[in-house]
Amino acid sequence: MIPRSVKTFAPATISNLGPGFDVLGVAVHAPGDFVLASRQKERGLSFSVKTDQTHVPQDPERNVAAYVAQLMLRELKPSFGVQMILQKSMPIGSGLGSSAASSVAAAMAVNELLPKPLKKSKLLRFALEGELFACGSLHADNAAPSLFGGGCLIRSYDPLDVVPITIDSSLVWIVVHPHVVVLTKKARAILPRSIPLCSAVRQWGNVAGLVLGLARGDRDLIKRSVEDVIMEPARARLIPGFDDVKRAALKAGALGCSISGSGPSVFSIAPSMRAARIISTAMTTSFRRAAGVSSDVFISRTNLCGANVVWRKDA
Ligand code: HSE
């Protein structure tokens, strides 16, 4: 039976993972965005947002979740319209894949209401259009892990080729979100347009090393490979206290530390839950001492299921 209403959830993601700009990402359990959607008789979309944040666009023409939903309705032409509420709990401009989570949760919700829902793999295209709308670029390293869960390698963009990567279950992700905003558009505009061959060689060595290290749970290989010699140096100055926070994380036992997505969140990899708590305290303390910035902490194992339907109510 086709549900009348659904509630979906799409999780936050850590993209790039240090060296893998636009090609590596992983889903975590929290935070994330929720979408409530119901069928309505009138075609088209009725849209509203529930949030504590002030800067989330309420206008459906400017909100990424509404944009994705409208795109799907226009293309798939169901015989009904959709009433949608975005429950936006993720901070925008945080480096946690906020726009991707909204896009993915909206795509999942519209899809569930269709008489013949598409496979998850067919939804990625709509979420990517959302990324283009929100950030000005078609990067998939947030949307893919948010949708599918686990770790993802975007092996190619043309054609799009998303490959799941294994992440050893002992590893724990820490994301510290300082209370400053960095918009992805801006953080992409300052990136180098060309890179020296020696930096490229170092970077792709690190990407390969990290993928292997994560799969094997090889702590030393992870330690050597979470190194971004291209994007991090350009973006670090957008994050107050970044160098101190990174130093503090590594000193406290992190296997690696770098910028989460386009920042300002900073992620670390910990070898255990206990270590994660110690490292996260070192990071938040350092943000406060070095930059006078307060922050939120998210500690999570890898989220293996990605976006999901929280509940459905049948007609
Ligand atoms: N890979 C993208 C970037 C992620 O670094 O710009 C944006 O969250």
mmCIF file of C-alpha atoms and ligand atoms in Angstrom:
data_model
loop_
_atom_site.group_PDB
_atom_site.id
_atom_site.type_symbol
_atom_site.label_atom_id
_atom_site.label_comp_id
_atom_site.label_asym_id
_atom_site.label_seq_id
_atom_site.Cartn_x
_atom_site.Cartn_y
_atom_site.Cartn_z
ATOM 1 C CA MET A 1 0.000 0.000 0.000
ATOM 2 C CA ILE A 2 1.246 3.514 -0.825
ATOM 3 C CA PRO A 3 1.745 5.494 2.384
ATOM 4 C CA ARG A 4 -0.226 8.707 2.870
ATOM 5 C CA SER A 5 2.470 10.290 5.034
ATOM 6 C CA VAL A 6 6.097 9.542 5.804
ATOM 7 C CA LYS A 7 8.882 10.826 7.968
ATOM 8 C CA THR A 8 12.441 10.408 6.737
ATOM 9 C CA PHE A 9 15.864 11.023 8.232
ATOM 10 C CA ALA A 10 19.156 11.746 6.461
ATOM 11 C CA PRO A 11 22.380 11.824 8.458
ATOM 12 C CA ALA A 12 25.294 14.241 8.593
ATOM 13 C CA THR A 13 28.450 13.293 6.764
ATOM 14 C CA ILE A 14 32.162 13.992 6.974
ATOM 15 C CA SER A 15 33.461 14.609 3.485
ATOM 16 C CA ASN A 16 36.990 14.777 2.060
ATOM 17 C CA LEU A 17 38.367 12.909 5.147
ATOM 18 C CA GLY A 18 41.555 14.948 4.769
ATOM 19 C CA PRO A 19 43.130 14.203 1.388
ATOM 20 C CA GLY A 20 40.031 13.051 -0.539
ATOM 21 C CA PHE A 21 38.607 16.371 -1.737
ATOM 22 C CA ASP A 22 35.246 15.665 -3.396
ATOM 23 C CA VAL A 23 35.950 11.908 -3.542
ATOM 24 C CA LEU A 24 35.691 10.536 0.019
ATOM 25 C CA GLY A 25 32.892 10.766 2.571
ATOM 26 C CA VAL A 26 31.409 8.879 5.489
ATOM 27 C CA ALA A 27 28.017 8.945 7.215
ATOM 28 C CA VAL A 28 27.684 9.403 10.975
ATOM 29 C CA HIS A 29 24.659 8.809 13.214
ATOM 30 C CA ALA A 30 24.006 12.387 14.343
ATOM 31 C CA PRO A 31 23.147 15.115 13.698
ATOM 32 C CA GLY A 32 20.799 14.886 10.709
ATOM 33 C CA ASP A 33 17.684 16.354 9.104
ATOM 34 C CA PHE A 34 14.102 15.057 9.153
ATOM 35 C CA VAL A 35 11.401 15.542 6.528
ATOM 36 C CA LEU A 36 7.671 14.953 7.002
ATOM 37 C CA ALA A 37 5.714 14.554 3.777
ATOM 38 C CA SER A 38 2.077 13.789 2.993
ATOM 39 C CA ARG A 39 0.165 13.391 -0.213
ATOM 40 C CA GLN A 40 -2.247 16.216 -1.039
ATOM 41 C CA LYS A 41 -4.880 16.488 -3.792
ATOM 42 C CA GLU A 42 -3.539 19.676 -5.373
ATOM 43 C CA ARG A 43 -0.508 19.070 -7.564
ATOM 44 C CA GLY A 44 2.789 20.729 -6.657
ATOM 45 C CA LEU A 45 4.457 21.352 -3.310
ATOM 46 C CA SER A 46 3.297 23.039 -0.088
ATOM 47 C CA PHE A 47 6.405 23.649 1.990
ATOM 48 C CA SER A 48 7.342 24.831 5.471
ATOM 49 C CA VAL A 49 10.356 24.629 7.786
ATOM 50 C CA LYS A 50 10.565 23.882 11.496
ATOM 51 C CA THR A 51 13.844 25.025 12.999
ATOM 52 C CA ASP A 52 15.486 26.958 15.823
ATOM 53 C CA GLN A 53 17.960 28.528 13.409
ATOM 54 C CA THR A 54 17.478 31.978 11.961
ATOM 55 C CA HIS A 55 19.206 31.614 8.590
ATOM 56 C CA VAL A 56 17.365 28.622 7.114
ATOM 57 C CA PRO A 57 15.467 29.773 4.000
ATOM 58 C CA GLN A 58 11.703 29.382 4.525
ATOM 59 C CA ASP A 59 10.869 30.361 0.954
ATOM 60 C CA PRO A 60 10.451 27.169 -1.133
ATOM 61 C CA GLU A 61 12.205 28.883 -4.038
ATOM 62 C CA ARG A 62 15.326 29.269 -1.884
ATOM 63 C CA ASN A 63 15.291 26.100 0.230
ATOM 64 C CA VAL A 64 17.226 23.081 -1.034
ATOM 65 C CA ALA A 65 14.762 20.473 0.300
ATOM 66 C CA ALA A 66 11.892 22.198 -1.532
ATOM 67 C CA TYR A 67 14.032 22.520 -4.644
ATOM 68 C CA VAL A 68 14.728 18.763 -4.708
ATOM 69 C CA ALA A 69 11.086 17.882 -4.003
ATOM 70 C CA GLN A 70 9.839 20.172 -6.785
ATOM 71 C CA LEU A 71 12.367 18.731 -9.202
ATOM 72 C CA MET A 72 11.164 15.205 -8.488
ATOM 73 C CA LEU A 73 7.499 16.169 -8.784
ATOM 74 C CA ARG A 74 8.140 17.894 -12.116
ATOM 75 C CA GLU A 75 10.065 14.920 -13.531
ATOM 76 C CA LEU A 76 8.091 12.016 -12.108
ATOM 77 C CA LYS A 77 4.648 13.637 -12.472
ATOM 78 C CA PRO A 78 2.665 11.767 -9.790
ATOM 79 C CA SER A 79 -1.115 12.294 -9.820
ATOM 80 C CA PHE A 80 -0.948 14.105 -6.449
ATOM 81 C CA GLY A 81 0.934 16.932 -4.776
ATOM 82 C CA VAL A 82 3.069 16.878 -1.627
ATOM 83 C CA GLN A 83 2.836 18.770 1.614
ATOM 84 C CA MET A 84 6.313 18.868 3.163
ATOM 85 C CA ILE A 85 7.799 20.018 6.462
ATOM 86 C CA LEU A 86 11.578 20.163 6.775
ATOM 87 C CA GLN A 87 12.682 19.669 10.377
ATOM 88 C CA LYS A 88 16.029 21.352 10.094
ATOM 89 C CA SER A 89 18.182 20.400 13.043
ATOM 90 C CA MET A 90 21.546 20.536 11.290
ATOM 91 C CA PRO A 91 23.429 23.817 11.380
ATOM 92 C CA ILE A 92 23.934 25.365 7.940
ATOM 93 C CA GLY A 93 27.427 26.320 6.793
ATOM 94 C CA SER A 94 28.890 23.798 9.244
ATOM 95 C CA GLY A 95 30.875 21.357 7.094
ATOM 96 C CA LEU A 96 28.618 18.482 8.165
ATOM 97 C CA GLY A 97 26.838 18.116 4.841
ATOM 98 C CA SER A 98 23.781 20.082 5.911
ATOM 99 C CA SER A 99 22.467 20.811 2.399
ATOM 100 C CA ALA A 100 23.032 17.183 1.375
ATOM 101 C CA ALA A 101 21.094 15.896 4.397
ATOM 102 C CA SER A 102 18.131 18.168 3.570
ATOM 103 C CA SER A 103 18.255 17.135 -0.105
ATOM 104 C CA VAL A 104 18.500 13.432 0.673
ATOM 105 C CA ALA A 105 15.745 13.473 3.320
ATOM 106 C CA ALA A 106 13.442 15.330 0.888
ATOM 107 C CA ALA A 107 14.214 12.952 -1.997
ATOM 108 C CA MET A 108 13.573 9.911 0.229
ATOM 109 C CA ALA A 109 10.272 11.371 1.447
ATOM 110 C CA VAL A 110 8.860 12.198 -2.004
ATOM 111 C CA ASN A 111 10.010 8.820 -3.266
ATOM 112 C CA GLU A 112 8.206 6.909 -0.511
ATOM 113 C CA LEU A 113 4.891 8.512 -1.536
ATOM 114 C CA LEU A 114 5.204 7.413 -5.169
ATOM 115 C CA PRO A 115 3.157 4.448 -6.446
ATOM 116 C CA LYS A 116 6.406 2.914 -7.699
ATOM 117 C CA PRO A 117 9.273 4.224 -5.572
ATOM 118 C CA LEU A 118 12.697 4.458 -7.217
ATOM 119 C CA LYS A 119 15.722 2.568 -5.894
ATOM 120 C CA LYS A 120 18.017 4.554 -3.599
ATOM 121 C CA SER A 121 20.669 4.633 -6.325
ATOM 122 C CA LYS A 122 18.249 6.568 -8.590
ATOM 123 C CA LEU A 123 17.727 9.231 -5.916
ATOM 124 C CA LEU A 124 21.348 10.367 -5.867
ATOM 125 C CA ARG A 125 20.904 12.398 -9.042
ATOM 126 C CA PHE A 126 18.174 14.511 -7.411
ATOM 127 C CA ALA A 127 20.241 15.068 -4.266
ATOM 128 C CA LEU A 128 23.182 16.188 -6.418
ATOM 129 C CA GLU A 129 20.988 18.739 -8.176
ATOM 130 C CA GLY A 130 20.271 19.987 -4.660
ATOM 131 C CA GLU A 131 23.997 20.359 -3.984
ATOM 132 C CA LEU A 132 24.400 22.320 -7.203
ATOM 133 C CA PHE A 133 21.519 24.581 -6.172
ATOM 134 C CA ALA A 134 22.787 25.111 -2.606
ATOM 135 C CA CYS A 135 26.573 25.166 -3.023
ATOM 136 C CA GLY A 136 27.126 25.851 -6.720
ATOM 137 C CA SER A 137 28.883 22.519 -7.310
ATOM 138 C CA LEU A 138 27.844 18.949 -8.025
ATOM 139 C CA HIS A 139 30.039 17.272 -5.392
ATOM 140 C CA ALA A 140 28.736 13.872 -4.224
ATOM 141 C CA ASP A 141 30.937 13.216 -1.192
ATOM 142 C CA ASN A 142 28.212 14.318 1.254
ATOM 143 C CA ALA A 143 25.076 13.265 -0.620
ATOM 144 C CA ALA A 144 26.248 9.712 -1.429
ATOM 145 C CA PRO A 145 27.189 8.660 2.122
ATOM 146 C CA SER A 146 24.127 10.428 3.556
ATOM 147 C CA LEU A 147 21.911 8.432 1.179
ATOM 148 C CA PHE A 148 23.661 5.051 1.183
ATOM 149 C CA GLY A 149 25.431 5.102 4.570
ATOM 150 C CA GLY A 150 28.946 3.873 5.301
ATOM 151 C CA GLY A 151 31.996 5.202 3.543
ATOM 152 C CA CYS A 152 31.873 6.195 -0.125
ATOM 153 C CA LEU A 153 34.529 6.762 -2.735
ATOM 154 C CA ILE A 154 33.407 8.890 -5.686
ATOM 155 C CA ARG A 155 35.723 7.201 -8.143
ATOM 156 C CA SER A 156 34.438 9.244 -11.073
ATOM 157 C CA TYR A 157 32.040 12.123 -11.740
ATOM 158 C CA ASP A 158 31.701 11.547 -15.452
ATOM 159 C CA PRO A 159 30.163 9.063 -15.485
ATOM 160 C CA LEU A 160 29.192 9.107 -11.819
ATOM 161 C CA ASP A 161 30.698 6.069 -10.108
ATOM 162 C CA VAL A 162 30.158 5.737 -6.354
ATOM 163 C CA VAL A 163 31.977 2.855 -4.712
ATOM 164 C CA PRO A 164 31.248 1.783 -1.113
ATOM 165 C CA ILE A 165 34.360 1.551 1.043
ATOM 166 C CA THR A 166 34.776 -0.642 4.093
ATOM 167 C CA ILE A 167 35.508 1.098 7.365
ATOM 168 C CA ASP A 168 36.824 -0.979 10.224
ATOM 169 C CA SER A 169 34.206 -1.141 12.971
ATOM 170 C CA SER A 170 36.686 -0.225 15.725
ATOM 171 C CA LEU A 171 37.059 3.310 14.373
ATOM 172 C CA VAL A 172 35.169 6.240 15.890
ATOM 173 C CA TRP A 173 34.505 9.602 14.234
ATOM 174 C CA ILE A 174 34.589 12.878 16.131
ATOM 175 C CA VAL A 175 33.248 16.090 14.646
ATOM 176 C CA VAL A 176 33.668 19.348 16.506
ATOM 177 C CA HIS A 177 31.529 22.165 15.177
ATOM 178 C CA PRO A 178 32.733 25.613 16.263
ATOM 179 C CA HIS A 179 30.056 28.285 16.318
ATOM 180 C CA VAL A 180 31.146 30.109 13.188
ATOM 181 C CA VAL A 181 29.689 29.838 9.680
ATOM 182 C CA VAL A 182 31.686 29.003 6.548
ATOM 183 C CA LEU A 183 29.633 28.699 3.375
ATOM 184 C CA THR A 184 30.764 25.960 0.990
ATOM 185 C CA LYS A 185 30.536 28.343 -1.975
ATOM 186 C CA LYS A 186 33.040 30.667 -0.333
ATOM 187 C CA ALA A 187 35.308 27.824 0.845
ATOM 188 C CA ARG A 188 35.455 26.494 -2.734
ATOM 189 C CA ALA A 189 36.130 29.894 -4.270
ATOM 190 C CA ILE A 190 39.473 30.220 -2.417
ATOM 191 C CA LEU A 191 40.875 26.861 -3.556
ATOM 192 C CA PRO A 192 43.912 26.696 -5.828
ATOM 193 C CA ARG A 193 42.980 26.339 -9.532
ATOM 194 C CA SER A 194 46.101 24.362 -10.385
ATOM 195 C CA ILE A 195 48.399 22.245 -8.244
ATOM 196 C CA PRO A 196 52.043 21.238 -8.550
ATOM 197 C CA LEU A 197 52.576 17.646 -9.663
ATOM 198 C CA CYS A 198 54.512 16.811 -6.478
ATOM 199 C CA SER A 199 51.494 17.851 -4.342
ATOM 200 C CA ALA A 200 49.158 15.796 -6.519
ATOM 201 C CA VAL A 201 51.395 12.732 -6.163
ATOM 202 C CA ARG A 202 51.487 13.116 -2.379
ATOM 203 C CA GLN A 203 47.728 13.633 -2.229
ATOM 204 C CA TRP A 204 46.683 10.606 -4.278
ATOM 205 C CA GLY A 205 49.162 8.464 -2.341
ATOM 206 C CA ASN A 206 47.379 9.607 0.817
ATOM 207 C CA VAL A 207 43.910 8.922 -0.619
ATOM 208 C CA ALA A 208 44.865 5.362 -1.525
ATOM 209 C CA GLY A 209 46.618 4.883 1.836
ATOM 210 C CA LEU A 210 43.585 6.152 3.735
ATOM 211 C CA VAL A 211 41.130 3.907 1.891
ATOM 212 C CA LEU A 212 43.309 0.887 2.666
ATOM 213 C CA GLY A 213 43.940 2.002 6.245
ATOM 214 C CA LEU A 214 40.227 2.481 6.979
ATOM 215 C CA ALA A 215 39.347 -0.902 5.509
ATOM 216 C CA ARG A 216 42.061 -2.756 7.383
ATOM 217 C CA GLY A 217 41.753 -0.767 10.594
ATOM 218 C CA ASP A 218 45.490 -0.119 10.157
ATOM 219 C CA ARG A 219 46.043 2.700 12.644
ATOM 220 C CA ASP A 220 49.545 3.592 11.540
ATOM 221 C CA LEU A 221 48.541 3.775 7.890
ATOM 222 C CA ILE A 222 45.564 6.010 8.776
ATOM 223 C CA LYS A 223 47.911 8.247 10.801
ATOM 224 C CA ARG A 224 50.238 8.643 7.829
ATOM 225 C CA SER A 225 47.420 9.180 5.324
ATOM 226 C CA VAL A 226 45.107 11.794 6.892
ATOM 227 C CA GLU A 227 47.167 14.556 5.328
ATOM 228 C CA ASP A 228 45.767 17.131 2.926
ATOM 229 C CA VAL A 229 48.546 19.137 1.303
ATOM 230 C CA ILE A 230 46.251 20.970 -1.131
ATOM 231 C CA MET A 231 42.934 22.165 0.319
ATOM 232 C CA GLU A 232 43.594 22.293 4.070
ATOM 233 C CA PRO A 233 46.354 24.930 3.819
ATOM 234 C CA ALA A 234 43.998 27.192 1.825
ATOM 235 C CA ARG A 235 40.941 26.654 4.027
ATOM 236 C CA ALA A 236 42.532 26.525 7.501
ATOM 237 C CA ARG A 237 42.534 30.318 7.749
ATOM 238 C CA LEU A 238 38.725 30.349 7.555
ATOM 239 C CA ILE A 239 38.614 28.394 10.843
ATOM 240 C CA PRO A 240 39.709 30.328 13.945
ATOM 241 C CA GLY A 241 42.150 28.236 16.026
ATOM 242 C CA PHE A 242 42.376 25.390 13.475
ATOM 243 C CA ASP A 243 46.132 24.706 13.899
ATOM 244 C CA ASP A 244 45.847 24.558 17.698
ATOM 245 C CA VAL A 245 42.792 22.306 17.569
ATOM 246 C CA LYS A 246 44.504 19.896 15.197
ATOM 247 C CA ARG A 247 47.639 19.817 17.339
ATOM 248 C CA ALA A 248 45.534 19.170 20.448
ATOM 249 C CA ALA A 249 43.607 16.333 18.753
ATOM 250 C CA LEU A 250 46.761 14.566 17.588
ATOM 251 C CA LYS A 251 48.447 15.015 20.977
ATOM 252 C CA ALA A 252 45.364 13.509 22.657
ATOM 253 C CA GLY A 253 45.662 10.385 20.500
ATOM 254 C CA ALA A 254 43.686 11.070 17.285
ATOM 255 C CA LEU A 255 44.712 8.884 14.348
ATOM 256 C CA GLY A 256 44.109 11.870 12.061
ATOM 257 C CA CYS A 257 42.543 15.309 12.126
ATOM 258 C CA SER A 258 41.484 17.658 9.345
ATOM 259 C CA ILE A 259 38.654 19.892 8.137
ATOM 260 C CA SER A 260 35.234 18.253 7.821
ATOM 261 C CA GLY A 261 34.001 19.058 4.313
ATOM 262 C CA SER A 262 34.481 22.732 3.635
ATOM 263 C CA GLY A 263 34.561 23.554 7.370
ATOM 264 C CA PRO A 264 34.382 25.090 9.885
ATOM 265 C CA SER A 265 33.824 21.705 11.590
ATOM 266 C CA VAL A 266 36.978 19.741 12.286
ATOM 267 C CA PHE A 267 36.966 15.943 12.401
ATOM 268 C CA SER A 268 39.232 13.402 14.051
ATOM 269 C CA ILE A 269 39.434 9.639 13.901
ATOM 270 C CA ALA A 270 39.748 7.807 17.214
ATOM 271 C CA PRO A 271 40.788 4.189 17.831
ATOM 272 C CA SER A 272 38.030 3.660 20.451
ATOM 273 C CA MET A 273 35.035 5.338 22.126
ATOM 274 C CA ARG A 274 37.090 6.059 25.241
ATOM 275 C CA ALA A 275 39.816 7.727 23.188
ATOM 276 C CA ALA A 276 37.158 9.691 21.298
ATOM 277 C CA ARG A 277 35.892 11.294 24.492
ATOM 278 C CA ILE A 278 39.406 12.363 25.512
ATOM 279 C CA ILE A 279 40.191 13.716 22.027
ATOM 280 C CA SER A 280 36.922 15.626 21.737
ATOM 281 C CA THR A 281 37.529 17.367 25.062
ATOM 282 C CA ALA A 282 41.011 18.362 23.904
ATOM 283 C CA MET A 283 39.527 19.779 20.692
ATOM 284 C CA THR A 284 36.721 21.802 22.279
ATOM 285 C CA THR A 285 39.065 23.130 24.971
ATOM 286 C CA SER A 286 41.489 24.184 22.287
ATOM 287 C CA PHE A 287 38.781 25.963 20.243
ATOM 288 C CA ARG A 288 37.831 27.920 23.348
ATOM 289 C CA ARG A 289 41.395 28.735 24.444
ATOM 290 C CA ALA A 290 42.886 29.494 21.039
ATOM 291 C CA ALA A 291 39.968 31.294 19.425
ATOM 292 C CA GLY A 292 37.430 32.020 22.164
ATOM 293 C CA VAL A 293 34.894 29.962 20.209
ATOM 294 C CA SER A 294 32.417 27.535 21.750
ATOM 295 C CA SER A 295 31.617 24.335 19.894
ATOM 296 C CA ASP A 296 29.401 21.263 19.723
ATOM 297 C CA VAL A 297 30.736 17.733 19.648
ATOM 298 C CA PHE A 298 29.385 14.728 17.778
ATOM 299 C CA ILE A 299 30.939 11.311 18.425
ATOM 300 C CA SER A 300 29.777 8.430 16.277
ATOM 301 C CA ARG A 301 30.694 5.116 14.812
ATOM 302 C CA THR A 302 30.164 4.803 11.068
ATOM 303 C CA ASN A 303 26.456 4.962 10.148
ATOM 304 C CA LEU A 304 26.064 1.949 7.897
ATOM 305 C CA CYS A 305 22.441 2.423 6.831
ATOM 306 C CA GLY A 306 22.313 6.083 5.753
ATOM 307 C CA ALA A 307 19.000 7.788 5.045
ATOM 308 C CA ASN A 308 15.949 5.896 6.241
ATOM 309 C CA VAL A 309 12.194 6.040 6.680
ATOM 310 C CA VAL A 310 11.374 6.765 10.345
ATOM 311 C CA TRP A 311 7.687 5.938 9.966
ATOM 312 C CA ARG A 312 4.972 5.683 7.337
ATOM 313 C CA LYS A 313 1.209 6.040 7.724
ATOM 314 C CA ASP A 314 -0.944 4.315 5.183
ATOM 315 C CA ALA A 315 -3.935 5.822 3.416
HETATM 316 N N1 HSE B 1 33.944 18.223 -0.988
HETATM 317 C C1 HSE B 1 33.185 19.412 -0.703
HETATM 318 C C2 HSE B 1 34.159 20.541 -0.430
HETATM 319 C C3 HSE B 1 32.328 19.172 0.506
HETATM 320 O O1 HSE B 1 35.167 20.287 0.224
HETATM 321 O O2 HSE B 1 33.933 21.657 -0.896
HETATM 322 C C4 HSE B 1 31.509 20.354 0.926
HETATM 323 O O3 HSE B 1 30.894 20.074 2.185
#
